[in-house]
PDB file of C-alpha atoms in Angstrom:
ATOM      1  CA  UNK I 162      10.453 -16.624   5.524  1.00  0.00           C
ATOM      2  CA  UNK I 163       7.565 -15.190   3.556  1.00  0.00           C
ATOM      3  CA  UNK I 164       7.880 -11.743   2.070  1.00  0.00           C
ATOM      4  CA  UNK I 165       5.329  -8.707   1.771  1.00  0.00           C
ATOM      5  CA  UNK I 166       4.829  -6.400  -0.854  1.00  0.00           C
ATOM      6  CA  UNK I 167       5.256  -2.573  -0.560  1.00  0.00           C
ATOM      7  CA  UNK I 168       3.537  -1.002  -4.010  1.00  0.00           C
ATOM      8  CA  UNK I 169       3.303   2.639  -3.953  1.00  0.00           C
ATOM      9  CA  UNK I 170       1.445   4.287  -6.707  1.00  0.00           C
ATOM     10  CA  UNK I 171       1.521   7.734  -8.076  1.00  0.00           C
ATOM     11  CA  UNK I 172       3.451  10.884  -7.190  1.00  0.00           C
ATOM     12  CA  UNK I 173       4.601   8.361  -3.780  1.00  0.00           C
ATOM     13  CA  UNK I 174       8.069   9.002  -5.394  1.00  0.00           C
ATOM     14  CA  UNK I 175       7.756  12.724  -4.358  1.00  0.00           C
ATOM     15  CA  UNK I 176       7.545  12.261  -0.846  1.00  0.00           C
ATOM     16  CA  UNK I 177       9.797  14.803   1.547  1.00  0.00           C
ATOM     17  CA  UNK I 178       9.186  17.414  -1.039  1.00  0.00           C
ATOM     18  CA  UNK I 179       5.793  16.865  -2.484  1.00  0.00           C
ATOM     19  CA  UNK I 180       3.043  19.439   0.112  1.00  0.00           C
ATOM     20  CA  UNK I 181       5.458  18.643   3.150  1.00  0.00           C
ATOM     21  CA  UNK I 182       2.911  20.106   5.191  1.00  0.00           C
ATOM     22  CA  UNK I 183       0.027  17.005   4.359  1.00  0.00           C
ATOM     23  CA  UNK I 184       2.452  14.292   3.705  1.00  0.00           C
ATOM     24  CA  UNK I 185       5.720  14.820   5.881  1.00  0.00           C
ATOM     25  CA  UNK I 186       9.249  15.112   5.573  1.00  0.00           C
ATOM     26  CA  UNK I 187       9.999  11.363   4.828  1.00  0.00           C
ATOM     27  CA  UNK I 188      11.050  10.115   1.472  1.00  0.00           C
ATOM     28  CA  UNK I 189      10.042   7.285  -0.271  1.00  0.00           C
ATOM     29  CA  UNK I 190      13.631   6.080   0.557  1.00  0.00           C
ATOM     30  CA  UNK I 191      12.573   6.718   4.025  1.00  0.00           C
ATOM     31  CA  UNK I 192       9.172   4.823   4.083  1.00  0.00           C
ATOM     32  CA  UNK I 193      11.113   1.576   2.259  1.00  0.00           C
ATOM     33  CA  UNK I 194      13.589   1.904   5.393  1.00  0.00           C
ATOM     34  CA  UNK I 195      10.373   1.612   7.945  1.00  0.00           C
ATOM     35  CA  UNK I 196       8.923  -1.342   6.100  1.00  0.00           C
ATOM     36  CA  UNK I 197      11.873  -2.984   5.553  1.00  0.00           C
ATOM     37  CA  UNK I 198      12.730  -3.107   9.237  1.00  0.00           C
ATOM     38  CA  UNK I 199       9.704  -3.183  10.846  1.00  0.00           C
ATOM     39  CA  UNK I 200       9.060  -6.539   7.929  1.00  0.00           C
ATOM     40  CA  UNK I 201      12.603  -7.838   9.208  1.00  0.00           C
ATOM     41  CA  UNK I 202      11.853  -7.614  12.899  1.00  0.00           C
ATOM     42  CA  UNK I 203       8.833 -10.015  12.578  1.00  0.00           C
ATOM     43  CA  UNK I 204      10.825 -12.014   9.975  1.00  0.00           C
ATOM     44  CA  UNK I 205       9.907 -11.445   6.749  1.00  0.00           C
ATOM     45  CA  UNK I 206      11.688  -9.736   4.018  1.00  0.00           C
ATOM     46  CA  UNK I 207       9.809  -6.683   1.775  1.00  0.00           C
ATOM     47  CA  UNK I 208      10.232  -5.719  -1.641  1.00  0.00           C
ATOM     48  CA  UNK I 209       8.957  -2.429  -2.039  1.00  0.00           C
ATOM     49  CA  UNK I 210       8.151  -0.810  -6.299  1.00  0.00           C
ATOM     50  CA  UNK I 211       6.599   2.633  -6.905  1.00  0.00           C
ATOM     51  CA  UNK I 212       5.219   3.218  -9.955  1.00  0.00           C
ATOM     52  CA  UNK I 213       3.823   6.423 -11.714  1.00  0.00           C
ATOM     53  CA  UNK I 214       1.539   3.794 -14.553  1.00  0.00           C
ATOM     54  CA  UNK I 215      -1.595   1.617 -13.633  1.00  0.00           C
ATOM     55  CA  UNK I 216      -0.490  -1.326 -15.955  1.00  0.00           C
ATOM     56  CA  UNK I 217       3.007  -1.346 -13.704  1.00  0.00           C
ATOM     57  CA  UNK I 218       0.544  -1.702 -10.867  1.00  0.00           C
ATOM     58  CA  UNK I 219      -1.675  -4.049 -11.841  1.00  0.00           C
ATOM     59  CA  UNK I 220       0.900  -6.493 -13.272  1.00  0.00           C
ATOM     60  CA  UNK I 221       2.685  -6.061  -9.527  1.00  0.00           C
ATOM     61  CA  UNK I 222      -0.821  -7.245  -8.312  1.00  0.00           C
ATOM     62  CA  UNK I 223      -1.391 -10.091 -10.646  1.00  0.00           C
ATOM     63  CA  UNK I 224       2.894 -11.618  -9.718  1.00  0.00           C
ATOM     64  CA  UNK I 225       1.639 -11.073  -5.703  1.00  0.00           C
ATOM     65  CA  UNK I 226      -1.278 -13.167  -5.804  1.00  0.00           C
ATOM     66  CA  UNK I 227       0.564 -15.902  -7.511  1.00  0.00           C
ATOM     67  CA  UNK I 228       3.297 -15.624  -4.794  1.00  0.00           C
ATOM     68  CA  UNK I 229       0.713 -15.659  -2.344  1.00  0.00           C
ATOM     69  CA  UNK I 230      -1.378 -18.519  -3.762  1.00  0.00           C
ATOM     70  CA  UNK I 231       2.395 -20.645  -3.947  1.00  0.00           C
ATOM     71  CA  UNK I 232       2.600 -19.480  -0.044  1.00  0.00           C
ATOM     72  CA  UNK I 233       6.191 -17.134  -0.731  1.00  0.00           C
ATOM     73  CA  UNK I 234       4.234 -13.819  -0.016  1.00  0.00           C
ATOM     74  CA  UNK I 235       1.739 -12.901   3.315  1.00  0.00           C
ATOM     75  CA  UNK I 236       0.238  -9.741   1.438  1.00  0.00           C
ATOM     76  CA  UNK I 237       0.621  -6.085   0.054  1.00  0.00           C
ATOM     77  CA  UNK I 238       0.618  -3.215   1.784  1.00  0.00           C
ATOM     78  CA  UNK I 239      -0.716  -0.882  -1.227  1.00  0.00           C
ATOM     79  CA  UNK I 240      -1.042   2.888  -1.204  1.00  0.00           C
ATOM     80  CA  UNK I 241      -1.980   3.759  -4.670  1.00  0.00           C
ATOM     81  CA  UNK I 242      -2.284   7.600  -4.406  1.00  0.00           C
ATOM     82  CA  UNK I 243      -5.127   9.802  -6.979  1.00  0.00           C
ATOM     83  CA  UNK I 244      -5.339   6.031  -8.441  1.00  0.00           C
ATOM     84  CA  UNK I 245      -7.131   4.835  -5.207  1.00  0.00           C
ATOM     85  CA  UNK I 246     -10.128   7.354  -6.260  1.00  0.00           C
ATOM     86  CA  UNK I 247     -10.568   6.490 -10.180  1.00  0.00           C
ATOM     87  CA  UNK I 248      -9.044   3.118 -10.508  1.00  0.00           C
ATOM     88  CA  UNK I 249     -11.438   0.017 -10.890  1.00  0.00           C
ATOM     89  CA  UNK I 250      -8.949  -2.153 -12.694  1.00  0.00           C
ATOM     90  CA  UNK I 251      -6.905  -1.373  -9.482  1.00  0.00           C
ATOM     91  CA  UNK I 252     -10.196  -2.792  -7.781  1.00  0.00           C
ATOM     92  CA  UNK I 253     -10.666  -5.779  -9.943  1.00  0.00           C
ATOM     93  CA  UNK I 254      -6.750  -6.844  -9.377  1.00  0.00           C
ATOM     94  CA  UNK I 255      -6.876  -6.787  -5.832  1.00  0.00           C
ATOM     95  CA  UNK I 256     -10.377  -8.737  -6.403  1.00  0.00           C
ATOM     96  CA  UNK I 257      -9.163 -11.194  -8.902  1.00  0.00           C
ATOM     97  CA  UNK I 258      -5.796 -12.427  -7.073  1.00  0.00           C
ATOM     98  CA  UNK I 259      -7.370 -12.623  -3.708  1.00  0.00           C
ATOM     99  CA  UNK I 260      -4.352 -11.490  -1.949  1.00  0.00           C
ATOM    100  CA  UNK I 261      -4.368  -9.997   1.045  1.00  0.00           C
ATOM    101  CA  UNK I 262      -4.250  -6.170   0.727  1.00  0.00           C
ATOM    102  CA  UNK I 263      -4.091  -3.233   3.075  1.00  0.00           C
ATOM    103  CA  UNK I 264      -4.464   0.069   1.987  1.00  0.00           C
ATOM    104  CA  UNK I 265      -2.379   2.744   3.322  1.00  0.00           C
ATOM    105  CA  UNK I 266      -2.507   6.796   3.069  1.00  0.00           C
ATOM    106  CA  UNK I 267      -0.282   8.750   4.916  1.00  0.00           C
ATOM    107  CA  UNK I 268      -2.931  11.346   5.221  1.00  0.00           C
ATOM    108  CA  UNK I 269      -6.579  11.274   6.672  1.00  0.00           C
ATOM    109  CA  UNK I 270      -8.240  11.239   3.229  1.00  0.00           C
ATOM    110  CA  UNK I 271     -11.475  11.465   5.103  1.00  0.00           C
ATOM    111  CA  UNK I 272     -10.560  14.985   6.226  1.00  0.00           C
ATOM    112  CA  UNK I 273      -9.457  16.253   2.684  1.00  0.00           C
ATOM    113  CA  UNK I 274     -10.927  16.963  -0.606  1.00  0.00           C
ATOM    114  CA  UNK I 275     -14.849  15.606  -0.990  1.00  0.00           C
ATOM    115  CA  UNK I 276     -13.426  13.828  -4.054  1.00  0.00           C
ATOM    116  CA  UNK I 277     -10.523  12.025  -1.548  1.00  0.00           C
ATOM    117  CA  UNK I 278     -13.381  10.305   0.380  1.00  0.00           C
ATOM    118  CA  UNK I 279     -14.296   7.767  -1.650  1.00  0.00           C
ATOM    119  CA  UNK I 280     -12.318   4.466  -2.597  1.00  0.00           C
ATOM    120  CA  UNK I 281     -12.632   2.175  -5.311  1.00  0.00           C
ATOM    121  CA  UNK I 282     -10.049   0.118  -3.392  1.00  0.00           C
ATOM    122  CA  UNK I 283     -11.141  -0.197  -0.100  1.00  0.00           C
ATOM    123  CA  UNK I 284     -14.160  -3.041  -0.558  1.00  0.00           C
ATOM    124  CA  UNK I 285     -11.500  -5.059  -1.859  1.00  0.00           C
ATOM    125  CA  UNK I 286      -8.734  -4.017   1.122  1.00  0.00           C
ATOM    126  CA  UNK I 287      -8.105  -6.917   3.503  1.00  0.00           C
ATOM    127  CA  UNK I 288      -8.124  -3.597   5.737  1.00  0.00           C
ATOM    128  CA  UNK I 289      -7.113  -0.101   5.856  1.00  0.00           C
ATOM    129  CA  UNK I 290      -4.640   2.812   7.870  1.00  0.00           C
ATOM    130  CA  UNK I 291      -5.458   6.321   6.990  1.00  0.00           C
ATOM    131  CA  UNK I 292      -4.250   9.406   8.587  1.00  0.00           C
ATOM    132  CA  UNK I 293      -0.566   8.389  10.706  1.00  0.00           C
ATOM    133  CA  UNK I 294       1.842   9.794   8.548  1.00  0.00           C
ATOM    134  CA  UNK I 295       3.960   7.154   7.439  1.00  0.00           C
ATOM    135  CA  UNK I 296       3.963   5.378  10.323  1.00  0.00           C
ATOM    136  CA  UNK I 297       0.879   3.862   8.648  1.00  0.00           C
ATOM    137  CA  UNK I 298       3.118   1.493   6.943  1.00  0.00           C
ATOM    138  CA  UNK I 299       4.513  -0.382   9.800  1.00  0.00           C
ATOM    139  CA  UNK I 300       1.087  -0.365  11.346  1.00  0.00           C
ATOM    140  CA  UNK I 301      -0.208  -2.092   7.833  1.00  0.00           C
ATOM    141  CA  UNK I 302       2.778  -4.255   8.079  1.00  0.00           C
ATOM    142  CA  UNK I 303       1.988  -5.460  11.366  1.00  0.00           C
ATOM    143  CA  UNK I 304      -1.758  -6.140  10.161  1.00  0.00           C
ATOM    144  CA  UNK I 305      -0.334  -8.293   7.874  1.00  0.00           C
ATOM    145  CA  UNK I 306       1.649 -10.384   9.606  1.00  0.00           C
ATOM    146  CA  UNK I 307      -1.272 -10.546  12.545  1.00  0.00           C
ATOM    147  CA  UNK I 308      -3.515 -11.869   9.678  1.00  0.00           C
ATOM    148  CA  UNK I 309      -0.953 -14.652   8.309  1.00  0.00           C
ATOM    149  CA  UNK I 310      -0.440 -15.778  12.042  1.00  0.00           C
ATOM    150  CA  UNK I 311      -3.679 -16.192  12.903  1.00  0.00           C
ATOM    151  CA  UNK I 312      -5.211 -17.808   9.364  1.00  0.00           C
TER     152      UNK I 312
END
């Protein structure tokens, strides 16, 4: 049973109070709920880590693509919040492990802030799911484990 990774970046740990009106009413304990059963229900298990620092992220990165290269992890589903606009160490990690990532934002970035529409992230992203709520997590999820069964 091969696992995925759930990495949430910045502010993620605000969610259900954080502008309810863009993001939702769902937590962060919430979205870890959705991933971990939608993960079990294809059989896999998910380990899910917010953090507010880059390093934190990057070294989360770096100890999936290891798991991934010894076969123990299908991918990442990675919403890295402001960091996904500035971050090209974020970039470069995703780059330099080679494992399978799929950005997430529970928002339609695209419809947002000019400064929301670009991504450092997403020529690295395996794929990406903008814009349906939280319920871009299972669909990321489910990209995933598509992917693994079909390589």
């Amino acid at each position: 049973m091969a696992s995925i990774l759930v990495l949430n970046g910045p502010n993620l740990n605000l969610l259900g109070t954080r502008e309810p009106g863009i993001y939702g009413a769902a937590t962060l304990a919430d979205v870890e709920a959705l991933c971990q059963a939608t993960a079990r229900s294809h059989g896999h298990t998910v380990t899910c880590l917010q953090s507010n620092h880059e390093g934190a992220l990057i070294d989360a990165l770096h100890e999936a693509g290891r798991a991934h290269r010894a076969g123990e992890l299908i991918g990442v589903v990675f919403n890295a919040g402001g960091y996904t606009h500035t971050s090209v160490a974020l970039h470069d990690a995703i780059k330099g492990t080679g494992v399978p990532v799929v950005e997430v934002h529970i928002s339609n970035v695209h419809a947002r802030e000019p400064f929301r529409k670009h991504s450092c992230l997403s020529p690295a992203a395996a794929g990406i799911v903008v814009g349906f709520g939280v319920d871009g997590y299972r669909l990321a999820i489910e990209g995933l484990v598509a992917r693994a069964r079909n390589a």
